[in-house]
XYZ file of N, CA and C in Angstrom:
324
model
N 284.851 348.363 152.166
C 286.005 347.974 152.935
C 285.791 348.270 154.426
N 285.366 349.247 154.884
C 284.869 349.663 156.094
C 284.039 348.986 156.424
N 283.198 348.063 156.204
C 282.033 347.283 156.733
C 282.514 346.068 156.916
N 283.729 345.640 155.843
C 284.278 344.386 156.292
C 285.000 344.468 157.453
N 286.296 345.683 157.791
C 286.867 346.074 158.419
C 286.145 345.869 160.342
N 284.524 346.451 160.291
C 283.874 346.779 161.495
C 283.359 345.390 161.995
N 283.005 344.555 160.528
C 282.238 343.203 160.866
C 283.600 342.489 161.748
N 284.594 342.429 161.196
C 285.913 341.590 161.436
C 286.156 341.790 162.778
N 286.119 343.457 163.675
C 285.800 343.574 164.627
C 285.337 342.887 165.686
N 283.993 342.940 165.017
C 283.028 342.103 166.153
C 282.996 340.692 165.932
N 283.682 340.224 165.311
C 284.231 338.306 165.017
C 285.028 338.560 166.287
N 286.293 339.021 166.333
C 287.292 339.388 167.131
C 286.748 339.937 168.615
N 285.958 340.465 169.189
C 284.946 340.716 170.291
C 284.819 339.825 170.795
N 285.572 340.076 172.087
C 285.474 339.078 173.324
C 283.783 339.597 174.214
N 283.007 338.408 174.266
C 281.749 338.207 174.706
C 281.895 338.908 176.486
N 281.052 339.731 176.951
C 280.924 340.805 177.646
C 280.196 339.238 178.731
N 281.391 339.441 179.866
C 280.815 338.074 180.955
C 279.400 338.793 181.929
N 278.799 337.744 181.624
C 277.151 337.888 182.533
C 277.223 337.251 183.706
N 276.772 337.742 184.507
C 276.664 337.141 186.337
C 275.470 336.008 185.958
N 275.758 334.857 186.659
C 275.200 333.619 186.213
C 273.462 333.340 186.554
N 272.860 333.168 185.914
C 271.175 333.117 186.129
C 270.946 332.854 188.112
N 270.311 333.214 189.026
C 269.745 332.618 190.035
C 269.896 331.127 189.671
N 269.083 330.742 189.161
C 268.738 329.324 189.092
C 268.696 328.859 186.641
N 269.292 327.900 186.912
C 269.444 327.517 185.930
C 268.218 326.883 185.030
N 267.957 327.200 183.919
C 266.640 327.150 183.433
C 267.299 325.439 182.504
N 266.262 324.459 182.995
C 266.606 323.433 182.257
C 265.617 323.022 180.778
N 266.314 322.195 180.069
C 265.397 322.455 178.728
C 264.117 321.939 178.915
N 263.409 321.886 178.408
C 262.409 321.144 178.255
C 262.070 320.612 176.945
N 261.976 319.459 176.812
C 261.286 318.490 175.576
C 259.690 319.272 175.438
N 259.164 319.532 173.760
C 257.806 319.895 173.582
C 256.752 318.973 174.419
N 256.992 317.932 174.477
C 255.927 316.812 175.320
C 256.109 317.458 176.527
N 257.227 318.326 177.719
C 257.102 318.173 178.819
C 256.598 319.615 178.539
N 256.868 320.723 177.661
C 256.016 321.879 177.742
C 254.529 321.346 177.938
N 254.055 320.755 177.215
C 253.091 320.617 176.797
C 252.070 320.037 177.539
N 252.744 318.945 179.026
C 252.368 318.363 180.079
C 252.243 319.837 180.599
N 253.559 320.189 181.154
C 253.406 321.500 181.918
C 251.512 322.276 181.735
N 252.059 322.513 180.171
C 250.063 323.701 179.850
C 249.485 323.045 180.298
N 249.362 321.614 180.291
C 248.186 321.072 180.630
C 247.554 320.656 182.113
N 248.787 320.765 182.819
C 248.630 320.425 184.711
C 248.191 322.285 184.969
N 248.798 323.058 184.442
C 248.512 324.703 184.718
C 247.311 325.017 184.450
N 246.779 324.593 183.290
C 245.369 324.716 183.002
C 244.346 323.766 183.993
N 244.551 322.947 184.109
C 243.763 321.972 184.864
C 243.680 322.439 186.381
N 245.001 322.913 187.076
C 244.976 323.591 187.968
C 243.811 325.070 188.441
N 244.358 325.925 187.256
C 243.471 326.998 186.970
C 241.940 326.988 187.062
N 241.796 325.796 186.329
C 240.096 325.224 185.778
C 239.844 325.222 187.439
N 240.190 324.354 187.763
C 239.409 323.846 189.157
C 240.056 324.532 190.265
N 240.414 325.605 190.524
C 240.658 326.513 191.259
C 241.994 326.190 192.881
N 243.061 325.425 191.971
C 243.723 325.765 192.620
C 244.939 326.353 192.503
N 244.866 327.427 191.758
C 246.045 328.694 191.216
C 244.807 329.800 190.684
N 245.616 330.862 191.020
C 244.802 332.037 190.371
C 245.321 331.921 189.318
N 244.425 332.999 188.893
C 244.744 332.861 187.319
C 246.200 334.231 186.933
N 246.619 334.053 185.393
C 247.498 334.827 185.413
C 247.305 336.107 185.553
N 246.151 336.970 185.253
C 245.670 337.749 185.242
C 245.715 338.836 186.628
N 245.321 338.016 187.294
C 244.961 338.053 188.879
C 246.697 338.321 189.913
N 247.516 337.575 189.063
C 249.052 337.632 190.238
C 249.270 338.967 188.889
N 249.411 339.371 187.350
C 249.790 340.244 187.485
C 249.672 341.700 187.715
N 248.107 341.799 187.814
C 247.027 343.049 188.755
C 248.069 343.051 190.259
N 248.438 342.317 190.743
C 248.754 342.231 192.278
C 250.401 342.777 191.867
N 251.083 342.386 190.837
C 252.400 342.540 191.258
C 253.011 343.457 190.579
N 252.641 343.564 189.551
C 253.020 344.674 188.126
C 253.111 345.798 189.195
N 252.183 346.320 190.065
C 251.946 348.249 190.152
C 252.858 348.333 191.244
N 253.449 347.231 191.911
C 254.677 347.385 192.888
C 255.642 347.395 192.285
N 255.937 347.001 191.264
C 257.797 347.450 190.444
C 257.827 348.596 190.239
N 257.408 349.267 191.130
C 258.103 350.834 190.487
C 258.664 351.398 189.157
N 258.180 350.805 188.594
C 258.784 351.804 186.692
C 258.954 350.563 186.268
N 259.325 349.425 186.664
C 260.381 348.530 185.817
C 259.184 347.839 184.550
N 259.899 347.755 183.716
C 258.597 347.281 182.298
C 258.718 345.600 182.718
N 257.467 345.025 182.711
C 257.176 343.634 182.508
C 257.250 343.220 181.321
N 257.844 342.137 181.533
C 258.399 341.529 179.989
C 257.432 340.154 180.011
N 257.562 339.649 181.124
C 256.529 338.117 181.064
C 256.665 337.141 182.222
N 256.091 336.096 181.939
C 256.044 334.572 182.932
C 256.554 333.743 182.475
N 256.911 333.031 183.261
C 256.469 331.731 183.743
C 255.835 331.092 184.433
N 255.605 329.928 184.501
C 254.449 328.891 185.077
C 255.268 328.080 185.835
N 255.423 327.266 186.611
C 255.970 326.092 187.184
C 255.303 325.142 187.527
N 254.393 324.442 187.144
C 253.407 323.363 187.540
C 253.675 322.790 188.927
N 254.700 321.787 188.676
C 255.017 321.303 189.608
C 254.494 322.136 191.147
N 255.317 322.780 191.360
C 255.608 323.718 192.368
C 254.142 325.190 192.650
N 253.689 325.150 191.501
C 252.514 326.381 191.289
C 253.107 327.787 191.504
N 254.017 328.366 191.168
C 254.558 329.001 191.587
C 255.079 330.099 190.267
N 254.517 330.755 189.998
C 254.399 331.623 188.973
C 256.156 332.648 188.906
N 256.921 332.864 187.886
C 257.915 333.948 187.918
C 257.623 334.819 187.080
N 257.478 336.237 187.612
C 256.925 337.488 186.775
C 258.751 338.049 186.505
N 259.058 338.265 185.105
C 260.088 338.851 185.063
C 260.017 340.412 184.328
N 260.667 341.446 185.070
C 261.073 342.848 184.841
C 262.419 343.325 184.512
N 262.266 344.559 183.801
C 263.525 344.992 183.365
C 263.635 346.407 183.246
N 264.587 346.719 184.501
C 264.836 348.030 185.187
C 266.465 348.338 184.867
N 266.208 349.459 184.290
C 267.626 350.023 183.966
C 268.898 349.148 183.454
N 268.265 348.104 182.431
C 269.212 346.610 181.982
C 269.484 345.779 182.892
N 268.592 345.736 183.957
C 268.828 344.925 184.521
C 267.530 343.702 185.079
N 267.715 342.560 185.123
C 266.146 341.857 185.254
C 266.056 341.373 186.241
N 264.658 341.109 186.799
C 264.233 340.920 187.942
C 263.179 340.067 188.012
N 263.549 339.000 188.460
C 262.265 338.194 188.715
C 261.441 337.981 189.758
N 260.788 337.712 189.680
C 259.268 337.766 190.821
C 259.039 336.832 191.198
N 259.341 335.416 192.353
C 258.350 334.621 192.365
C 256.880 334.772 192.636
N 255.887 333.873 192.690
C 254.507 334.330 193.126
C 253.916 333.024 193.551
N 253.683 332.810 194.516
C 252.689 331.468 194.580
C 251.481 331.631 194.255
N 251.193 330.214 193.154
C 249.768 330.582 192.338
C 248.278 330.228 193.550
N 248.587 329.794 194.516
C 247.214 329.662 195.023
C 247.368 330.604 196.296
N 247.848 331.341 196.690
C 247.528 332.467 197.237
C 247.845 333.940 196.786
N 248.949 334.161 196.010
C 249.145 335.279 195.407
C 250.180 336.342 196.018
N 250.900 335.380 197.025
C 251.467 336.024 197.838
C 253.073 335.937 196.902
N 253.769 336.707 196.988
C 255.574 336.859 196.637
C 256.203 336.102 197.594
N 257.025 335.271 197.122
C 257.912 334.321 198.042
C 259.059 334.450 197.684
N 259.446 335.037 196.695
C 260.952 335.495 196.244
C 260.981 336.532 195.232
N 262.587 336.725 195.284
C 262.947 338.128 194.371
C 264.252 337.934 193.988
N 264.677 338.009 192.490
C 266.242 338.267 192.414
C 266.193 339.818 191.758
N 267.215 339.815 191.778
C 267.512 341.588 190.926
C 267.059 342.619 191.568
N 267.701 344.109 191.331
C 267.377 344.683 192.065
C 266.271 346.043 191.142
């Protein structure tokens, strides 16, 4: 009775409001992932993006504590997002892939 009681609860649990993404992540169809790997790789191959390896040696040991969780890629644009997560809170990294330099930051 108590487990139904706690579940019924959290039916009833009004959803805890989140401050809205920077930028809105749009879907992607498997064909446009899949373009994406393939302009990133091709890029990579012939040397115009570093590789992933290389932006996260450069950017990881400047977050101060915060744990790296992962990337993204942006073909289009070459422009790598390293995302972290410091005290529940996340932080993304831009990186431009052919110099390695940071061009943006959300979170703190």
């Amino acid at each position: 009775m108590t487990m139904i009681l706690f579940l019924a609860s959290l039916a009833a649990a009004q959803p805890i409001a989140q401050p809205p993404l920077a930028e809105p992540m749009a879907f992607q169809a498997p064909e446009q992932r899949r373009n994406d790997q393939q302009r990133a790789f091709d890029a990579r191959r012939t040397g115009r993006i570093l590789p992933l390896p290389e932006i996260e040696r450069r950017v990881v040991p400047t977050m101060g504590g915060a744990q790296y969780i992962g990337f993204d890629f942006d073909s289009r644009s070459g422009i790598y997002t390293l995302k972290f997560l410091r005290d529940g809170s996340v932080i993304w990294v831009d990186v431009d892939g052919q110099t390695g330099q940071v061009v943006g930051r959300t979170g703190r």
